[in-house]
PDB file of C-alpha atoms in Angstrom:
ATOM      1  CA  MET A 248      -4.913  17.677 -13.441  1.00 87.00           C
ATOM      2  CA  ASN A 249      -5.409  19.870 -16.490  1.00 83.00           C
ATOM      3  CA  THR A 250      -8.269  18.296 -18.474  1.00 80.00           C
ATOM      4  CA  ASP A 251      -7.119  20.011 -21.698  1.00 82.00           C
ATOM      5  CA  LYS A 252      -3.641  18.525 -21.509  1.00 91.00           C
ATOM      6  CA  GLN A 253      -2.174  15.216 -22.646  1.00 95.00           C
ATOM      7  CA  TYR A 254       0.422  13.836 -20.246  1.00 97.00           C
ATOM      8  CA  ASP A 255       3.490  11.850 -21.248  1.00 98.00           C
ATOM      9  CA  ALA A 256       3.018   9.363 -18.419  1.00 98.00           C
ATOM     10  CA  ILE A 257       0.949   8.523 -15.366  1.00 98.00           C
ATOM     11  CA  LEU A 258       2.064   6.692 -12.221  1.00 98.00           C
ATOM     12  CA  VAL A 259      -0.642   4.313 -11.030  1.00 98.00           C
ATOM     13  CA  HIS A 260      -0.329   3.562  -7.323  1.00 98.00           C
ATOM     14  CA  VAL A 261      -1.138   0.008  -6.301  1.00 95.00           C
ATOM     15  CA  TYR A 262      -2.929  -1.265  -3.221  1.00 92.00           C
ATOM     16  CA  TRP A 263      -3.631  -4.711  -1.866  1.00 88.00           C
ATOM     17  CA  LEU A 264      -4.208  -8.168  -3.280  1.00 88.00           C
ATOM     18  CA  SER A 265      -6.906 -10.678  -2.559  1.00 85.00           C
ATOM     19  CA  ASN A 266      -7.179 -14.435  -2.828  1.00 80.00           C
ATOM     20  CA  ILE A 267     -10.599 -15.527  -4.034  1.00 69.00           C
ATOM     21  CA  ASP A 268     -11.133 -19.282  -4.463  1.00 72.00           C
ATOM     22  CA  GLY A 269      -7.387 -19.813  -4.685  1.00 75.00           C
ATOM     23  CA  ASP A 270      -6.769 -17.187  -7.379  1.00 84.00           C
ATOM     24  CA  VAL A 271      -4.616 -14.175  -6.534  1.00 89.00           C
ATOM     25  CA  LYS A 272      -6.365 -11.065  -7.817  1.00 90.00           C
ATOM     26  CA  LEU A 273      -6.358  -7.308  -7.357  1.00 92.00           C
ATOM     27  CA  SER A 274      -8.171  -5.901  -4.354  1.00 91.00           C
ATOM     28  CA  THR A 275     -11.141  -3.593  -4.870  1.00 93.00           C
ATOM     29  CA  ARG A 276      -9.060  -0.436  -4.517  1.00 94.00           C
ATOM     30  CA  SER A 277      -6.334  -1.710  -6.854  1.00 95.00           C
ATOM     31  CA  ASN A 278      -8.960  -2.811  -9.362  1.00 95.00           C
ATOM     32  CA  LEU A 279     -10.715   0.555  -9.352  1.00 96.00           C
ATOM     33  CA  VAL A 280      -7.461   2.474  -9.730  1.00 97.00           C
ATOM     34  CA  ALA A 281      -6.608   0.288 -12.733  1.00 98.00           C
ATOM     35  CA  ALA A 282     -10.009   1.069 -14.240  1.00 98.00           C
ATOM     36  CA  SER A 283      -9.466   4.806 -13.776  1.00 98.00           C
ATOM     37  CA  ALA A 284      -6.006   4.597 -15.381  1.00 98.00           C
ATOM     38  CA  ALA A 285      -7.535   2.800 -18.355  1.00 98.00           C
ATOM     39  CA  SER A 286     -10.221   5.467 -18.619  1.00 97.00           C
ATOM     40  CA  LEU A 287      -7.651   8.268 -18.755  1.00 98.00           C
ATOM     41  CA  TYR A 288      -5.614   6.420 -21.383  1.00 98.00           C
ATOM     42  CA  LEU A 289      -8.633   5.639 -23.568  1.00 97.00           C
ATOM     43  CA  GLN A 290      -9.739   9.268 -23.350  1.00 96.00           C
ATOM     44  CA  GLY A 291      -6.330  10.276 -24.702  1.00 96.00           C
ATOM     45  CA  LYS A 292      -5.352  12.072 -21.499  1.00 97.00           C
ATOM     46  CA  VAL A 293      -2.149  10.057 -20.985  1.00 98.00           C
ATOM     47  CA  LYS A 294       0.286   8.432 -23.406  1.00 98.00           C
ATOM     48  CA  ASN A 295       1.945   5.914 -21.077  1.00 98.00           C
ATOM     49  CA  ILE A 296       1.053   4.081 -17.872  1.00 98.00           C
ATOM     50  CA  VAL A 297       3.710   3.311 -15.243  1.00 98.00           C
ATOM     51  CA  ILE A 298       3.227   0.760 -12.451  1.00 98.00           C
ATOM     52  CA  THR A 299       5.991   0.062  -9.927  1.00 97.00           C
ATOM     53  CA  GLY A 300       4.290  -1.974  -7.155  1.00 95.00           C
ATOM     54  CA  GLY A 301       6.267  -5.070  -6.166  1.00 93.00           C
ATOM     55  CA  LYS A 302       5.648  -8.524  -4.740  1.00 91.00           C
ATOM     56  CA  ILE A 303       3.897  -7.549  -1.537  1.00 87.00           C
ATOM     57  CA  TRP A 304       3.042 -11.157  -0.622  1.00 85.00           C
ATOM     58  CA  GLY A 305       6.512 -12.554  -1.224  1.00 83.00           C
ATOM     59  CA  LYS A 306       8.432 -14.029  -4.156  1.00 85.00           C
ATOM     60  CA  GLU A 307       6.050 -16.936  -4.693  1.00 86.00           C
ATOM     61  CA  TYR A 308       3.183 -14.574  -5.577  1.00 88.00           C
ATOM     62  CA  PRO A 309       2.847 -12.233  -8.567  1.00 91.00           C
ATOM     63  CA  SER A 310       3.575  -8.542  -8.095  1.00 94.00           C
ATOM     64  CA  VAL A 311       0.714  -6.087  -7.900  1.00 95.00           C
ATOM     65  CA  ALA A 312       2.150  -4.289 -10.933  1.00 97.00           C
ATOM     66  CA  ARG A 313       2.031  -7.448 -13.066  1.00 97.00           C
ATOM     67  CA  LEU A 314      -1.557  -8.212 -12.080  1.00 96.00           C
ATOM     68  CA  MET A 315      -2.583  -4.626 -12.752  1.00 97.00           C
ATOM     69  CA  ALA A 316      -0.835  -4.641 -16.137  1.00 97.00           C
ATOM     70  CA  ASN A 317      -2.694  -7.855 -17.002  1.00 96.00           C
ATOM     71  CA  GLU A 318      -5.960  -6.158 -16.048  1.00 96.00           C
ATOM     72  CA  LEU A 319      -5.146  -3.168 -18.251  1.00 98.00           C
ATOM     73  CA  THR A 320      -4.275  -5.288 -21.293  1.00 97.00           C
ATOM     74  CA  ASN A 321      -6.857  -8.068 -20.958  1.00 96.00           C
ATOM     75  CA  THR A 322      -9.898  -6.157 -19.699  1.00 96.00           C
ATOM     76  CA  PHE A 323      -9.316  -2.691 -21.140  1.00 96.00           C
ATOM     77  CA  THR A 324      -7.166  -3.620 -24.188  1.00 95.00           C
ATOM     78  CA  ILE A 325      -4.420  -1.107 -23.384  1.00 97.00           C
ATOM     79  CA  PRO A 326      -1.417  -1.827 -25.664  1.00 97.00           C
ATOM     80  CA  GLN A 327       1.443  -3.454 -23.794  1.00 95.00           C
ATOM     81  CA  GLU A 328       3.964  -1.060 -25.345  1.00 96.00           C
ATOM     82  CA  HIS A 329       2.323   1.792 -23.464  1.00 98.00           C
ATOM     83  CA  ILE A 330       2.550   0.081 -20.057  1.00 98.00           C
ATOM     84  CA  PHE A 331       5.853   0.375 -18.192  1.00 98.00           C
ATOM     85  CA  ILE A 332       6.409  -2.038 -15.304  1.00 97.00           C
ATOM     86  CA  LYS A 333       9.159  -1.927 -12.715  1.00 95.00           C
ATOM     87  CA  ASP A 334       7.671  -4.090 -10.015  1.00 93.00           C
ATOM     88  CA  ILE A 335      10.033  -3.572  -7.087  1.00 93.00           C
ATOM     89  CA  ALA A 336       8.382  -0.953  -4.855  1.00 93.00           C
ATOM     90  CA  LEU A 337       7.032  -2.031  -1.462  1.00 89.00           C
ATOM     91  CA  ASN A 338       5.781   1.376  -0.344  1.00 89.00           C
ATOM     92  CA  THR A 339       4.478   4.638  -1.767  1.00 92.00           C
ATOM     93  CA  SER A 340       7.801   6.449  -1.523  1.00 92.00           C
ATOM     94  CA  GLN A 341       9.530   3.743  -3.569  1.00 93.00           C
ATOM     95  CA  GLU A 342       6.736   3.855  -6.163  1.00 96.00           C
ATOM     96  CA  ILE A 343       7.399   7.556  -6.657  1.00 96.00           C
ATOM     97  CA  ASP A 344      11.183   7.135  -6.795  1.00 96.00           C
ATOM     98  CA  GLU A 345      10.987   4.438  -9.478  1.00 97.00           C
ATOM     99  CA  PHE A 346       8.483   6.464 -11.485  1.00 98.00           C
ATOM    100  CA  LEU A 347      10.760   9.496 -11.500  1.00 97.00           C
ATOM    101  CA  LYS A 348      13.724   7.364 -12.617  1.00 97.00           C
ATOM    102  CA  ILE A 349      11.749   5.982 -15.548  1.00 97.00           C
ATOM    103  CA  ALA A 350      10.468   9.444 -16.448  1.00 97.00           C
ATOM    104  CA  GLU A 351      14.002  10.845 -16.497  1.00 96.00           C
ATOM    105  CA  LYS A 352      15.265   7.938 -18.612  1.00 97.00           C
ATOM    106  CA  MET A 353      12.399   8.355 -21.110  1.00 97.00           C
ATOM    107  CA  ASN A 354      12.691  12.162 -21.049  1.00 97.00           C
ATOM    108  CA  TRP A 355       9.017  12.560 -20.171  1.00 97.00           C
ATOM    109  CA  GLN A 356       8.161  16.144 -19.301  1.00 94.00           C
ATOM    110  CA  SER A 357       4.487  16.107 -18.296  1.00 97.00           C
ATOM    111  CA  LEU A 358       3.743  13.700 -15.461  1.00 98.00           C
ATOM    112  CA  LEU A 359       0.561  12.673 -13.660  1.00 98.00           C
ATOM    113  CA  ASP A 360       0.068  10.746 -10.430  1.00 98.00           C
ATOM    114  CA  LEU A 361      -3.074   8.620  -9.939  1.00 98.00           C
ATOM    115  CA  ALA A 362      -4.241   7.201  -6.622  1.00 98.00           C
ATOM    116  CA  SER A 363      -7.188   6.802  -4.295  1.00 97.00           C
ATOM    117  CA  LYS A 364      -8.301  10.242  -3.107  1.00 96.00           C
ATOM    118  CA  LYS A 365      -7.280   9.956   0.557  1.00 95.00           C
ATOM    119  CA  HIS A 366      -3.886   8.599  -0.468  1.00 96.00           C
ATOM    120  CA  PHE A 367      -2.890  12.077  -1.625  1.00 96.00           C
ATOM    121  CA  TRP A 368      -2.719  13.215   1.986  1.00 93.00           C
ATOM    122  CA  THR A 369       0.612  11.379   2.071  1.00 93.00           C
ATOM    123  CA  ILE A 370       1.542  11.337  -1.629  1.00 95.00           C
ATOM    124  CA  SER A 371       1.594  15.135  -1.883  1.00 94.00           C
ATOM    125  CA  LYS A 372       3.729  15.326   1.261  1.00 92.00           C
ATOM    126  CA  LEU A 373       6.192  12.778  -0.142  1.00 94.00           C
ATOM    127  CA  TYR A 374       6.635  14.716  -3.389  1.00 95.00           C
ATOM    128  CA  MET A 375       7.134  17.886  -1.358  1.00 93.00           C
ATOM    129  CA  ASN A 376       9.731  16.252   0.888  1.00 91.00           C
ATOM    130  CA  LYS A 377      11.578  14.969  -2.175  1.00 92.00           C
ATOM    131  CA  GLY A 378      11.604  18.502  -3.616  1.00 92.00           C
ATOM    132  CA  VAL A 379       9.815  17.471  -6.818  1.00 93.00           C
ATOM    133  CA  LYS A 380       6.180  18.422  -6.209  1.00 88.00           C
ATOM    134  CA  ASP A 381       6.206  20.921  -9.090  1.00 89.00           C
ATOM    135  CA  LYS A 382       7.132  18.171 -11.557  1.00 91.00           C
ATOM    136  CA  VAL A 383       3.926  16.171 -11.150  1.00 97.00           C
ATOM    137  CA  GLU A 384       0.193  16.828 -11.230  1.00 97.00           C
ATOM    138  CA  PHE A 385      -2.391  14.757  -9.368  1.00 97.00           C
ATOM    139  CA  VAL A 386      -5.692  13.067 -10.176  1.00 98.00           C
ATOM    140  CA  ASN A 387      -7.724  10.734  -7.979  1.00 97.00           C
ATOM    141  CA  MET A 388      -9.498   7.526  -8.916  1.00 98.00           C
ATOM    142  CA  GLU A 389     -12.849   8.580  -7.454  1.00 97.00           C
ATOM    143  CA  ASP A 390     -13.129  11.734  -9.575  1.00 97.00           C
ATOM    144  CA  VAL A 391     -12.197   9.892 -12.764  1.00 97.00           C
ATOM    145  CA  LEU A 392     -14.718   7.080 -12.345  1.00 98.00           C
ATOM    146  CA  LEU A 393     -17.577   9.108 -10.841  1.00 97.00           C
ATOM    147  CA  LYS A 394     -17.423  11.466 -13.829  1.00 95.00           C
ATOM    148  CA  GLY A 395     -17.552   8.536 -16.243  1.00 93.00           C
ATOM    149  CA  ASN A 396     -20.548   6.723 -17.679  1.00 92.00           C
ATOM    150  CA  ASN A 397     -19.907   3.202 -16.393  1.00 95.00           C
ATOM    151  CA  ASP A 398     -22.732   2.614 -13.912  1.00 97.00           C
ATOM    152  CA  GLU A 399     -21.162  -0.521 -12.449  1.00 96.00           C
ATOM    153  CA  LEU A 400     -17.867   1.245 -11.690  1.00 96.00           C
ATOM    154  CA  ILE A 401     -19.715   4.243 -10.229  1.00 97.00           C
ATOM    155  CA  LYS A 402     -21.651   1.883  -7.963  1.00 96.00           C
ATOM    156  CA  ARG A 403     -18.475   0.153  -6.797  1.00 95.00           C
ATOM    157  CA  VAL A 404     -16.678   3.439  -6.102  1.00 96.00           C
ATOM    158  CA  LYS A 405     -19.568   4.748  -4.019  1.00 96.00           C
ATOM    159  CA  LYS A 406     -19.834   1.478  -2.123  1.00 95.00           C
ATOM    160  CA  LEU A 407     -16.135   1.640  -1.252  1.00 94.00           C
ATOM    161  CA  MET A 408     -16.337   5.331  -0.302  1.00 94.00           C
ATOM    162  CA  TYR A 409     -19.067   4.665   2.273  1.00 94.00           C
ATOM    163  CA  SER A 410     -17.717   1.377   3.609  1.00 92.00           C
ATOM    164  CA  LYS A 411     -15.800   0.550   6.785  1.00 89.00           C
ATOM    165  CA  TYR A 412     -12.757  -0.001   4.587  1.00 90.00           C
ATOM    166  CA  GLU A 413     -12.683   3.642   3.545  1.00 92.00           C
ATOM    167  CA  PHE A 414     -13.065   4.816   7.136  1.00 91.00           C
ATOM    168  CA  ASN A 415     -10.168   2.595   8.197  1.00 89.00           C
ATOM    169  CA  TYR A 416      -8.109   3.803   5.250  1.00 90.00           C
ATOM    170  CA  ILE A 417      -8.660   7.410   6.296  1.00 92.00           C
ATOM    171  CA  LEU A 418      -7.284   6.613   9.762  1.00 88.00           C
ATOM    172  CA  TYR A 419      -4.327   4.817   8.209  1.00 86.00           C
ATOM    173  CA  GLU A 420      -3.411   7.715   5.913  1.00 89.00           C
ATOM    174  CA  LEU A 421      -3.759  10.247   8.730  1.00 90.00           C
ATOM    175  CA  VAL A 422      -1.293   8.273  10.845  1.00 85.00           C
ATOM    176  CA  ILE A 423       1.220   8.086   7.980  1.00 85.00           C
ATOM    177  CA  ARG A 424       0.828  11.807   7.282  1.00 87.00           C
ATOM    178  CA  LEU A 425       1.646  12.571  10.912  1.00 87.00           C
ATOM    179  CA  VAL A 426       4.657  10.237  10.904  1.00 84.00           C
ATOM    180  CA  LEU A 427       6.011  11.991   7.803  1.00 86.00           C
ATOM    181  CA  PHE A 428       6.554  15.117   9.876  1.00 85.00           C
ATOM    182  CA  ILE A 429       9.178  13.264  11.941  1.00 84.00           C
ATOM    183  CA  ASP A 430      10.266  10.822   9.213  1.00 80.00           C
ATOM    184  CA  PRO A 431      10.072  13.061   6.111  1.00 80.00           C
ATOM    185  CA  GLN A 432      11.976  10.724   3.775  1.00 75.00           C
ATOM    186  CA  TYR A 433       9.865   7.677   4.729  1.00 75.00           C
ATOM    187  CA  THR A 434      13.000   5.913   5.997  1.00 75.00           C
ATOM    188  CA  LEU A 435      11.509   4.240   9.075  1.00 67.00           C
ATOM    189  CA  LEU A 436       8.116   3.620   7.504  1.00 64.00           C
ATOM    190  CA  GLY A 437       9.807   2.207   4.434  1.00 62.00           C
ATOM    191  CA  LYS A 438      11.774  -0.322   6.472  1.00 64.00           C
ATOM    192  CA  ILE A 439       8.645  -1.429   8.322  1.00 63.00           C
ATOM    193  CA  ALA A 440       6.703  -1.736   5.088  1.00 60.00           C
ATOM    194  CA  GLY A 441       9.532  -3.665   3.473  1.00 58.00           C
ATOM    195  CA  LYS A 442       9.389  -6.283   6.209  1.00 56.00           C
ATOM    196  CA  GLU A 443       5.625  -6.529   6.580  1.00 55.00           C
ATOM    197  CA  ARG A 444       4.550  -6.324   2.953  1.00 55.00           C
ATOM    198  CA  ILE A 445       6.360  -9.461   1.886  1.00 52.00           C
ATOM    199  CA  LYS A 446       3.948 -11.472   4.002  1.00 54.00           C
ATOM    200  CA  LYS A 447       0.604 -12.691   2.790  1.00 61.00           C
ATOM    201  CA  THR A 448      -2.007 -10.474   4.412  1.00 59.00           C
ATOM    202  CA  PHE A 449      -5.359  -9.054   3.411  1.00 55.00           C
ATOM    203  CA  ALA A 450      -5.223  -5.930   5.533  1.00 52.00           C
ATOM    204  CA  GLY A 451      -1.942  -4.102   5.025  1.00 53.00           C
ATOM    205  CA  LEU A 452       0.333  -3.168   7.918  1.00 53.00           C
ATOM    206  CA  LEU A 453      -2.401  -3.267  10.559  1.00 58.00           C
ATOM    207  CA  PRO A 454      -4.281  -6.602  10.585  1.00 59.00           C
ATOM    208  CA  PHE A 455      -6.957  -5.198  12.909  1.00 62.00           C
ATOM    209  CA  LEU A 456      -7.681  -2.356  10.473  1.00 69.00           C
ATOM    210  CA  PRO A 457      -8.831  -3.856   7.133  1.00 77.00           C
ATOM    211  CA  MET A 458      -8.744  -1.179   4.413  1.00 78.00           C
ATOM    212  CA  ASP A 459      -9.602  -3.188   1.341  1.00 78.00           C
ATOM    213  CA  GLU A 460     -11.017  -6.403  -0.059  1.00 70.00           C
ATOM    214  CA  TYR A 461     -11.482  -7.829  -3.498  1.00 58.00           C
ATOM    215  CA  GLN A 462     -15.244  -7.585  -3.796  1.00 56.00           C
ATOM    216  CA  LEU A 463     -17.674  -5.239  -2.056  1.00 48.00           C
TER     217      LEU A 463
END
């Protein structure tokens, strides 16, 4: 990311949901990524925010994109007209595809991709496999929030970074990165994700490997 540049749009990758006392909310990682997207917007670094994460718990639950958009407007007062939602993606590859479609339609030229730091082990590979890596620049949630002045967010980021959830997430991303060498277009992984991520789960694809929770 070029700190002296203003980007037309940023793709905000979504993560998991959580159900606290009966309310469906964003997981810790999703919540922190939303906070970092808001920070970049309020600093004037990006003009528009794009979220494409779908209904990962099934049709009866809200999409991650909708919940994240609500967080951006209600907590951070981001104007709704600068948030673009296409909540159909069930995996990272689909998130990227939908983002690029919106960018082409809107004729956006400067694009940014925002995610959790370890997620870029697979995100960068996906852009490369799609032949569009040169069209997008990257920035990670941890760098954005740790360089900010919100002590509570800094504390939460550090707690996540040194938790069992982060260790498990590292293992998860390493496995996906390896699979991408034999499934470069995410075809097989996408089908698996499409089946598993429409079920209510707190852990992602591997129930024995929890990578997130709502509160740490």
